[in-house]
XYZ file of C-alpha atoms in Angstrom:
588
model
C 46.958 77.894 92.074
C 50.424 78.090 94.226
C 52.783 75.359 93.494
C 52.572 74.242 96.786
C 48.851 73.959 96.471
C 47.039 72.091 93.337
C 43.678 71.137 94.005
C 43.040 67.189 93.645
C 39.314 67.941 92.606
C 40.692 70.015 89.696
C 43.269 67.402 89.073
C 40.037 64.732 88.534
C 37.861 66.857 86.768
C 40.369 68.133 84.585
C 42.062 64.664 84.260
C 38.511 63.208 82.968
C 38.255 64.542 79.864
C 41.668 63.290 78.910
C 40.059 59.900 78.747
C 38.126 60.509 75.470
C 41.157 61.283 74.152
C 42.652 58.243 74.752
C 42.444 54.609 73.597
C 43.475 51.253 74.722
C 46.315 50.367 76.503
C 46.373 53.980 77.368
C 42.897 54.886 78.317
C 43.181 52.442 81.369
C 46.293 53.751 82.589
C 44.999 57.065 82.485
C 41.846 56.014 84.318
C 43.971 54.761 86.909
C 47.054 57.435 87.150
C 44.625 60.047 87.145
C 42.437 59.364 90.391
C 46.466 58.302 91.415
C 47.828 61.898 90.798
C 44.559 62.848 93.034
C 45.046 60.811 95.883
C 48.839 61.614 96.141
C 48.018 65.232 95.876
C 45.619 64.673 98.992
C 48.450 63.326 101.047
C 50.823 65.492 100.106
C 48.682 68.230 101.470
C 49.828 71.058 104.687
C 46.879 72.725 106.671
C 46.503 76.246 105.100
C 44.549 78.493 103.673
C 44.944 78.354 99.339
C 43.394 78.969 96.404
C 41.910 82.436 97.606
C 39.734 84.430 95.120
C 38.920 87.956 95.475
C 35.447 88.277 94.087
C 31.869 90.690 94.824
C 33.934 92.123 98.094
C 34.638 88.212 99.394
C 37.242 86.124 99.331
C 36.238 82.878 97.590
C 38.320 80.007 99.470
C 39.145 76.859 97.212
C 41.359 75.420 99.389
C 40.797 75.160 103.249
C 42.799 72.473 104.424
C 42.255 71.373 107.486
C 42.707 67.976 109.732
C 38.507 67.802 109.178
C 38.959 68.581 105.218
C 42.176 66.144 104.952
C 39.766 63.111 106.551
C 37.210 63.285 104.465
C 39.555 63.850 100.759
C 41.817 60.718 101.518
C 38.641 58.977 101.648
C 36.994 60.460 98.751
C 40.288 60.230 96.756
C 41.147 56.462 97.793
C 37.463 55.791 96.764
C 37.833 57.397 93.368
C 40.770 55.085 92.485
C 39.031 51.540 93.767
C 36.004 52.816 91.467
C 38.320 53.349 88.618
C 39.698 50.330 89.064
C 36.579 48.618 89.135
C 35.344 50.344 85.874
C 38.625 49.458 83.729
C 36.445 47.097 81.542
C 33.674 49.613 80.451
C 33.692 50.697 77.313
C 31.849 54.098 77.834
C 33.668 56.991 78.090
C 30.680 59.229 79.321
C 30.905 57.114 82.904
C 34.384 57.873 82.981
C 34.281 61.176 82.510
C 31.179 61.995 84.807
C 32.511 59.416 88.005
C 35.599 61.362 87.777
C 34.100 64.511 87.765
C 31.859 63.509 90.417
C 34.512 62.725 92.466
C 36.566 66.106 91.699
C 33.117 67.895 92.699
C 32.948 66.170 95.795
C 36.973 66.768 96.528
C 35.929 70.754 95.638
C 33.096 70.650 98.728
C 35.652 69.445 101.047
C 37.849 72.100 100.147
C 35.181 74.593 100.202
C 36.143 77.457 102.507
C 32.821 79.894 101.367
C 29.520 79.177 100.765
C 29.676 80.080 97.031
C 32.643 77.768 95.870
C 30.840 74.746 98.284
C 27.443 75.920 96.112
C 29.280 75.637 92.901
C 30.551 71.887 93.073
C 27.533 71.248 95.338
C 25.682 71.330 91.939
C 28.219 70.009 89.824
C 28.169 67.280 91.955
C 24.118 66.874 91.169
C 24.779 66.759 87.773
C 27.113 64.689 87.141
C 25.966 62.102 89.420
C 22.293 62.267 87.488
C 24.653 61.205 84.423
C 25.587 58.089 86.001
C 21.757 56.985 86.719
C 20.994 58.272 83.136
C 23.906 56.033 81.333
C 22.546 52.780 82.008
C 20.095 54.055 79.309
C 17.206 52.312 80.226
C 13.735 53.792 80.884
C 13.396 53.202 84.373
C 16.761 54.911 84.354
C 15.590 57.922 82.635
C 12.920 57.895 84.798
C 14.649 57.866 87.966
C 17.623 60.142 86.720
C 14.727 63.034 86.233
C 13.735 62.233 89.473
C 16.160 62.517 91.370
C 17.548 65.686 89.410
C 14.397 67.084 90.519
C 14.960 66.604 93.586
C 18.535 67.713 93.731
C 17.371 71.481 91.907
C 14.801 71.447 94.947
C 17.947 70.978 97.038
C 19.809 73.695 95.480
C 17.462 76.145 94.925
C 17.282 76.066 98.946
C 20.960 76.113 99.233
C 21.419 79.434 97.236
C 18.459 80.871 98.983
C 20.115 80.387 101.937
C 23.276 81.234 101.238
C 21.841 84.941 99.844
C 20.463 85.363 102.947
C 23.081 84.475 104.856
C 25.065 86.951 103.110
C 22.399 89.515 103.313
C 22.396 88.970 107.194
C 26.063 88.847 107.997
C 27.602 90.418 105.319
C 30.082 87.090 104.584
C 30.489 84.082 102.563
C 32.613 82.517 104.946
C 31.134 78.554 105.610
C 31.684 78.536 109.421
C 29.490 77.409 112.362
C 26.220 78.002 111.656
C 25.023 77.751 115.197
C 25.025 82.042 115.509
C 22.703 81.718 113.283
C 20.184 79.309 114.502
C 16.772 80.300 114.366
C 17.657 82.255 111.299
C 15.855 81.501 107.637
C 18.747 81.355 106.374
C 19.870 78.374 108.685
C 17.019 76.355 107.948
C 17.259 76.705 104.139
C 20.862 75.812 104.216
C 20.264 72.680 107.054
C 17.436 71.844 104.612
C 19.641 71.286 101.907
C 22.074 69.445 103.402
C 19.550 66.994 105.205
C 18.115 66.284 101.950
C 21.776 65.603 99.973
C 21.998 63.167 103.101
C 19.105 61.400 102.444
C 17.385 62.128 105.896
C 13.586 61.257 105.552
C 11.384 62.158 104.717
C 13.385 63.709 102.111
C 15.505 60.772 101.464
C 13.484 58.552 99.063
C 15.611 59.326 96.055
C 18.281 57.549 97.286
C 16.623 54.241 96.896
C 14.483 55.510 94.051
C 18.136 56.518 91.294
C 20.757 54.653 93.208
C 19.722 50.713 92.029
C 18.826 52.261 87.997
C 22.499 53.420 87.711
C 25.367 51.467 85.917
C 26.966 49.043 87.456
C 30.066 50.799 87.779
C 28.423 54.398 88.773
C 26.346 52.825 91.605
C 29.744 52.308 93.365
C 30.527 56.290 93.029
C 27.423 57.000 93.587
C 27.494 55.310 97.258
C 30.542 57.640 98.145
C 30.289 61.217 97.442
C 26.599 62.167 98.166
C 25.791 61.586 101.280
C 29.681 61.949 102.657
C 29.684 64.958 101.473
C 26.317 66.233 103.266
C 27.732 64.671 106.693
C 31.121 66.573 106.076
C 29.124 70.096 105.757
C 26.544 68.746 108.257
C 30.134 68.182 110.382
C 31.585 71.741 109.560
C 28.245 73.749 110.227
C 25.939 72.162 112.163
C 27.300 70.234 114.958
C 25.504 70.063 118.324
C 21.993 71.007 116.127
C 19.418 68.820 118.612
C 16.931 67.876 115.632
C 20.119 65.564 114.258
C 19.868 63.355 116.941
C 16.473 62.162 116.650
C 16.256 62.441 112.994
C 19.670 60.394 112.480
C 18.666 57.649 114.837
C 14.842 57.819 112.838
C 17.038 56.971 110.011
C 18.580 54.216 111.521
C 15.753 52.284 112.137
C 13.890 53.768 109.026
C 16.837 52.175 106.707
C 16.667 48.368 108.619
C 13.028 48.689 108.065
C 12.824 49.192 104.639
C 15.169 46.704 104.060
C 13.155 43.707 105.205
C 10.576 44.654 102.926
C 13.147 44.832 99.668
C 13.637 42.059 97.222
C 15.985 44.321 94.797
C 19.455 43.286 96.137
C 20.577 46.989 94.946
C 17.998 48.987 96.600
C 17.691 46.627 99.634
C 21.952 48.234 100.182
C 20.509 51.587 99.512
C 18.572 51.572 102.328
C 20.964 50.572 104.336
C 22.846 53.693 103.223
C 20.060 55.482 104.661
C 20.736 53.282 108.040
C 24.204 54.183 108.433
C 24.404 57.531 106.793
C 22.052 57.928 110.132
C 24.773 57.105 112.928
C 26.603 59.997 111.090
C 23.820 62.773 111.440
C 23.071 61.419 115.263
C 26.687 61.902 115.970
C 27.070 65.373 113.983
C 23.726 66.049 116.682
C 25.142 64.767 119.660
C 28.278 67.455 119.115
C 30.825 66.259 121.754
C 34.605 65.425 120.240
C 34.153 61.894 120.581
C 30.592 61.764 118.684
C 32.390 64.290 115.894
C 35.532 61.680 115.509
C 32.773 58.880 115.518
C 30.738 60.247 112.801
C 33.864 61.459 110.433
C 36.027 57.920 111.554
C 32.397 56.055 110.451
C 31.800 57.539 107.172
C 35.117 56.971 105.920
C 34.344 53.328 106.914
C 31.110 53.318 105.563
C 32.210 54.734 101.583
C 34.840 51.899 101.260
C 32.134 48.866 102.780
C 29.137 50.013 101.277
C 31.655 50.492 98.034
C 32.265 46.741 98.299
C 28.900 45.716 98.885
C 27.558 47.592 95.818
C 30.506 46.159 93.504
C 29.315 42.613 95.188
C 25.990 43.378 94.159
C 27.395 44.503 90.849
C 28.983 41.654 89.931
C 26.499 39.723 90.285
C 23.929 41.726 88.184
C 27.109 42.169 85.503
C 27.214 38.266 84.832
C 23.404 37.102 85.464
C 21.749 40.408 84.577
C 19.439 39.744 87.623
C 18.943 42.389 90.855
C 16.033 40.574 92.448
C 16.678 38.048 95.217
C 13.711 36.409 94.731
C 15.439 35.384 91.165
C 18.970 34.602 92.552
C 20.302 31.105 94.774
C 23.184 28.573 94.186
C 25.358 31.354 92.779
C 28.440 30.443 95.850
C 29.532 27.511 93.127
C 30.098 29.734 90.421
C 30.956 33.072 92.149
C 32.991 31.798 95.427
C 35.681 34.726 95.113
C 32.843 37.642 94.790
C 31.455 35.868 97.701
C 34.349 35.793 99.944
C 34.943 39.416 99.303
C 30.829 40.607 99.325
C 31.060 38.575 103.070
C 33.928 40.859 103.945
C 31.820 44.210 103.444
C 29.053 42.632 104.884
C 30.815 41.933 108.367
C 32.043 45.102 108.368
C 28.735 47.224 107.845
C 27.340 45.075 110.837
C 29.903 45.672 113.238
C 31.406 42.631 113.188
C 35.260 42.664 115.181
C 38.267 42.834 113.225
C 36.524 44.397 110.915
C 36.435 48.199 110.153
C 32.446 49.335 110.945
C 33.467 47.836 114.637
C 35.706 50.293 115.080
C 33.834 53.444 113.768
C 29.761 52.645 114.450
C 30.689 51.688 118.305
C 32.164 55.127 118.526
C 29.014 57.285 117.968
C 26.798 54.614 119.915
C 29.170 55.186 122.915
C 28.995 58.848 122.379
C 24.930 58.759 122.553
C 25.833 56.612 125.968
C 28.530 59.198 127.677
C 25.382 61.932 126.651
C 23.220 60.033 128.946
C 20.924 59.384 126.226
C 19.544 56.276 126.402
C 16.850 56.398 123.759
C 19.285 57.062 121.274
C 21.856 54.106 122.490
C 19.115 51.513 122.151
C 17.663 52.811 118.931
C 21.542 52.798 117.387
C 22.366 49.418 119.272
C 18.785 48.113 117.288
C 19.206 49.254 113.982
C 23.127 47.591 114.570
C 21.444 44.034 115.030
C 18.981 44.378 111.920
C 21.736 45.724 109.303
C 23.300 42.147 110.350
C 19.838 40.836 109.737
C 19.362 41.580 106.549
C 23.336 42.660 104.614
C 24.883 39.890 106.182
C 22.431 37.066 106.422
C 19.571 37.865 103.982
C 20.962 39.099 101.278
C 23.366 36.658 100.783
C 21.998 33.694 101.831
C 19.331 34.185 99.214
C 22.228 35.915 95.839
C 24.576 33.224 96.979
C 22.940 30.014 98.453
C 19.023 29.340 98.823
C 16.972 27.480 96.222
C 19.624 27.301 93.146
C 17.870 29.055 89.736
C 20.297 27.441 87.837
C 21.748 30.558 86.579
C 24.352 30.737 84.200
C 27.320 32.592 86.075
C 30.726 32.968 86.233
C 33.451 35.762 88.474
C 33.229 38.813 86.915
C 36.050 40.721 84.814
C 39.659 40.524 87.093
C 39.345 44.244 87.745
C 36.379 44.051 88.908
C 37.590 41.245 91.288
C 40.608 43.420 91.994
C 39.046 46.495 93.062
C 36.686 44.485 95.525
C 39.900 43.013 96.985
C 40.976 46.480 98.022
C 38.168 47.602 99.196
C 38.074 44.581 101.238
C 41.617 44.837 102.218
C 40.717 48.353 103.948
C 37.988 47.326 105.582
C 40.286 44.464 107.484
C 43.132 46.469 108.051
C 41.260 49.457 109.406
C 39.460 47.016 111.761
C 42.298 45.420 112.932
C 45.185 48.723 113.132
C 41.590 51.202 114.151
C 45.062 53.639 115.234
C 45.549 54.025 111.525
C 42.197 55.718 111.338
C 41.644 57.472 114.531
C 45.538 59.278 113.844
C 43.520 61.273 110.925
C 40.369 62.324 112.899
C 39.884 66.088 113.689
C 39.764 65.991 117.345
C 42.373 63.666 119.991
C 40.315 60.372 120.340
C 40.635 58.653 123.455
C 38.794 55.559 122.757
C 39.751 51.761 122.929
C 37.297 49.609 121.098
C 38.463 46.380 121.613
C 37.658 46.152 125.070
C 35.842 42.510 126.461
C 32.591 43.843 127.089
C 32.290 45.304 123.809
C 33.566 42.600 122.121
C 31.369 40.143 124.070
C 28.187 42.572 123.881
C 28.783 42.854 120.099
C 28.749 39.454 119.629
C 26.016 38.406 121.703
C 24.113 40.809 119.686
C 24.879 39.709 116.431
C 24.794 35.572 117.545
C 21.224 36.129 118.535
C 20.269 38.185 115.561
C 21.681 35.037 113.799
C 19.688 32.578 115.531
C 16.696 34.442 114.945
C 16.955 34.767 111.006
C 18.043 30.920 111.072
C 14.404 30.129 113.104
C 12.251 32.444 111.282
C 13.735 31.850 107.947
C 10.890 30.668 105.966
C 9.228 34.172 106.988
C 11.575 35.980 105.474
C 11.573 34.471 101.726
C 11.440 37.659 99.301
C 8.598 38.357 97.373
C 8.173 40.587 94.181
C 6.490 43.546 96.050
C 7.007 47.310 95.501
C 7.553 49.101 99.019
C 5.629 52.767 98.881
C 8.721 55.167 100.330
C 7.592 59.086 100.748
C 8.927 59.382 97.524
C 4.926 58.416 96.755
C 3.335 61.519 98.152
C 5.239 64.406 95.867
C 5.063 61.962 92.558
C 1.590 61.102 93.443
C 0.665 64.786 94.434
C 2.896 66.043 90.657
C 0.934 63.454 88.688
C -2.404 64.402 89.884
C -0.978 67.913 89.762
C -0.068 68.038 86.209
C -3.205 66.152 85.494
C -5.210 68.986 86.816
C -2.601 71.825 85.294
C -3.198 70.342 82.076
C -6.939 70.167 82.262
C -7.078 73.845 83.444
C -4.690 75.000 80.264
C -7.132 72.893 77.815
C -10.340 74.937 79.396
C -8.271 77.956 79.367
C -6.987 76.885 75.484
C -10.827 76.747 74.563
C -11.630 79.760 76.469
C -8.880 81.635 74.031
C -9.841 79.956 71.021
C -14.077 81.451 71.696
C -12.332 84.850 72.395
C -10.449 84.535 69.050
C -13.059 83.426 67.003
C -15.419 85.607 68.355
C -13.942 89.298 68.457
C -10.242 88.422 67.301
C -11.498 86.368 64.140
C -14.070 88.970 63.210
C -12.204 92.146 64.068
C -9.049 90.814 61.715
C -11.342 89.506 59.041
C -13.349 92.951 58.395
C -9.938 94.957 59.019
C -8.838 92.300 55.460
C -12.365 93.167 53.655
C -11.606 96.901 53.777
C -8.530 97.395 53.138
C -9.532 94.754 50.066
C -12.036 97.531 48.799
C -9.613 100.332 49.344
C -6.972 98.069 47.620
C -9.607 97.673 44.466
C -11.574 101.278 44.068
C -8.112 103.913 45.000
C -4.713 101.650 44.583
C -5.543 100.319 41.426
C -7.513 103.331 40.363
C -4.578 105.345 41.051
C -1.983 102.708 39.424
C -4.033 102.570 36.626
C -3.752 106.920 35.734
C -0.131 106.879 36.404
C 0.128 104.083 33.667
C -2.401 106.213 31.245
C -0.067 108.895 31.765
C 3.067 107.529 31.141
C 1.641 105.596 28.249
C 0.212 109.658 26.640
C 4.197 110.655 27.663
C 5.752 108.189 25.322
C 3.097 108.735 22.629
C 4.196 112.559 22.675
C 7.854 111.408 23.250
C 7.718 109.109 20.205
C 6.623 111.661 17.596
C 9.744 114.052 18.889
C 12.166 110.768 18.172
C 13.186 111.267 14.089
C 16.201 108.915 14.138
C 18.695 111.588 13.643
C 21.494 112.524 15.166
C 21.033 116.394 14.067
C 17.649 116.815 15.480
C 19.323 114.692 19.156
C 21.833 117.586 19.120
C 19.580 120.463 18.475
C 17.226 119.444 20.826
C 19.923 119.037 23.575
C 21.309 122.252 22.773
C 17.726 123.630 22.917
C 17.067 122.113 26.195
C 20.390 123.845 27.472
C 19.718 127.211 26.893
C 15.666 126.693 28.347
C 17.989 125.726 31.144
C 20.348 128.690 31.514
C 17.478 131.297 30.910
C 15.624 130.054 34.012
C 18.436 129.938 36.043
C 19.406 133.836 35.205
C 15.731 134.491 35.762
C 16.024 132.697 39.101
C 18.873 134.797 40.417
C 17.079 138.058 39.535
């Protein structure tokens, strides 16, 4: 690395192992200065070219900085220092280290300028975010972290097969516009992979499978870098690809409608995740400039409210120890500040004005109507009305007010409260300065969301939507249920799978064991009876004469032994000239 060019992903992954190191006072302020150092970095940052590798005949960029690239790292970084902020209280140095290298990996995608450097943190990324599902160290945890590392190898194994053939086919490792390609296996390995790090279905389901078993703290990281990070390469090489516009708006709906059926408060927001990381890929599909600033201008909204929804959601869970809705109510008189700041996220996931998702969502919904495409613009306009539905009335109405459990509660730590009031802070001032924002997007936007008929549209749309939860509310009381996702179909089809596998190896087992009692058993058993009978009637015949022998030899040898010292020295002499007289017969 350049002076002028240190890579912020190195600077967090190489920053978290410091904090093991550390203790106390010291540990926090190195869990804060760190993902500090990182975000500074970002905006000190030029568009270049850096951190170029010469390797196998390519050059390996590190460091392509671009307006695209810049975007999506202030994001990333700014998220990675709320989330550190929120985790000052945790005691576990393992979460530290893996959010932070999380985030670097993430921060090393963006960068990415070659397919082999983006494949590289691409799976650094997997693992490290597995750790944070596997740290809460429970069994469903375990359970789910296997999972969805399963899923993730799946991912990558179709990401490097792609990327060989790529290679293979044009002779580069330069991550460009795939749409030369189209067509190509290569292309559809490599879309595969990134559709399924984005959580489109039906290869989606681990998202709501791992993301609700994580720690409290690594939930929040988790809802950042994953998905973003699929929607930035989806951004970079896929753009205008026609299957992205019907399979993000799918999503759209597919999220809302999973979400009426959830009483988990955690994995009732993952869906949603689903939902919105959908107006991204439908934007990325529709291609034009607008629906490209839309899409990049909507995920950085979405990682800092869906950040302060999940640490809502956290709090909660950190001071009752309860994620099911159907065992939460009354908590607004204990918790009124977690509230306050949960409502903020809330209104700005559904659009609300003023408040950042207004100013972000509206853009790729207006880009599906300038396209003429209708279908789309009343699918997204939908799926709009039921996120409202169910993240900003259901969810809290039933955590904060309904029927009070009498629950034991209290706010949660300060930093915990602290880092939600950032988060929250963004989301207001990026709703009501949206300039702020759309200065950083890739392309010129010419957009002005704050017009009267969106503002009145959007909130006719989200009064009635109101209305409509207050009139059917007793329909929509949460139940204990477990909602079947296509998640089902590959455990299902692995469980009966490995049931059959391992009834096939126990036949085959038995099938061995026949074979080796049969021939094996025998053959090695007569093979140890005949060697046993050469063993008796010629080795120990044999040992046996060499022992007669040697026991005649030192009979003979004892009658030539007198005792003295003459007779040694005449024999010796004796033997010496025997010697010499052979040796002159020899030579003649």
């Amino acid at each position: 690395m350049s002076p002028e060019w240190i890579h912020p992903g190195l600077v967090l992954i190489a920053g978290a192992w410091l904090i093991p190191l550390l203790g106390g006072t010291a540990k926090r302020v190195a869990m804060i200065l760190v993902p500090a150092v990182a975000l500074i970095d970002c905006l000190l940052l030029q568009p270049g070219t850096y951190g170029v590798v010469h390797f196998v005949g390519q050059d390996l960029t590190f460091g392509r900085v671009d307006r695209l690239s810049l975007v999506f790292a202030y994001v990333f970084a700014l998220m990675t220092l709320v989330g550190m902020v929120y985790a000052l209280h945790v005691n576990d140095d393992a979460q530290h280290v893996s959010a932070l290298t999380y985030a670097g990996s993430a921060l090393g995608i963006t960068f990415a300028g070659d397919f082999l450097s983006l494949f590289l943190f691409w799976e650094l990324a997997a693992v490290s975010a597995v750790m944070l599902v596997w740290l809460r160290r429970e069994r469903t945890a375990v359970a789910a972290g296997f999972r969805y590392l399963l899923v993730h190898v799946f991912g990558g194994l179709c990401l490097l097969g792609g990327i060989v053939l790529y290679w293979s086919d044009s002779g580069s490792l330069a991550f460009v516009d795939m749409s030369a390609h189209a067509g190509t296996t290569a292309f559809a390995l490599i879309l595969v992979a990134f559709l399924l790090n984005a959580a489109v279905p039906p290869l989606g389901a681990w998202l709501p499978d791992a993301y609700p078993e994580a720690t409290v703290t690594g939930a929040v990281f988790l809802t950042a870098f994953t998905t973003k990070s699929a929607v930035y390469a989806l951004v970079r090489g896929f753009a205008g690809t026609e299957l992205l516009v019907w399979s993000g708006a799918a999503m759209a709906v597919y999220g809302v409608v999973y979400a009426v059926l959830e009483n988990d408060a955690r994995r009732l927001l993952a869906y949603h995740i689903i939902s919105q990381v959908g107006y991204m890929v439908c934007g990325v599909g529709l291609g034009t400039e607008m629906a490209l600033n839309g899409t990049t201008a909507h995920a950085f909204s979405h990682i800092l409210y869906k950040a302060l929804l999940f640490m809502g959601a956290g709090a909660v869970l950190e001071v009752t120890g309860r994620r099911k809705l159907s065992e939460m109510g009354g908590l607004h008189k204990t918790m009124p500040v977690t509230l306050g700041l949960y409502m903020i996220g809330a209104f700005a996931i559904s659009a609300v004005p003023l408040f950042s998702g207004f100013v972000s969502k509206s853009m790729v919904v207006s880009a599906a109507g300038e396209s003429h495409r209708a279908a789309i613009f009343l699918t997204l306009t939908l799926a709009s009305a039921g996120t409202f539905l169910h993240t900003g009335l259901k969810l809290p109405y039933y955590m904060f007010f309904g029927r009070d459990r009498g629950l034991a509660a209290h706010e949660p730590p300060s930093n915990m409260l602290v880092a939600m009031g950032l988060a929250a802070a963004a989301c207001i001032i990026i709703g009501v300065f949206p300039g702020l924002l759309y200065a950083q997007l890739p392309y010129h936007v010419d957009y002005a969301p704050y017009t009267v008929r969106h503002v009145l549209s959007t909130l006719g749309v989200l009064s009635f939507t109101a209305l409509g939860f207050f009139a059917l509310l007793s329909h929509l009381d949460p139940e204990p249920t477990i909602s079947l996702d296509t998640d089902w179909f590959y455990r299902r089809g692995l469980s009966t799978a490995m049931a059959h596998s391992y009834s096939a190896l126990v036949r085959v087992e038995n099938a061995l064991a026949l074979v080796y009692e049969g021939f094996v058993g025998r053959l090695l058993l007569g093979t140890a009876a005949r060697l046993r009978q050469v063993d008796a009637s010629v080795v120990d015949r044999a040992a046996e004469g060499i022992g007669n022998i040697t026991d005649a030899v030192s009979q003979s040898l004892k009658l030539v032994v007198t005792g003295h010292a003459q007779h040694h020295g005449l024999m010796m002499a004796a033997g010496v000239l025997i010697a010499m007289a052979i040796a002159l017969f020899a030579r003649q």
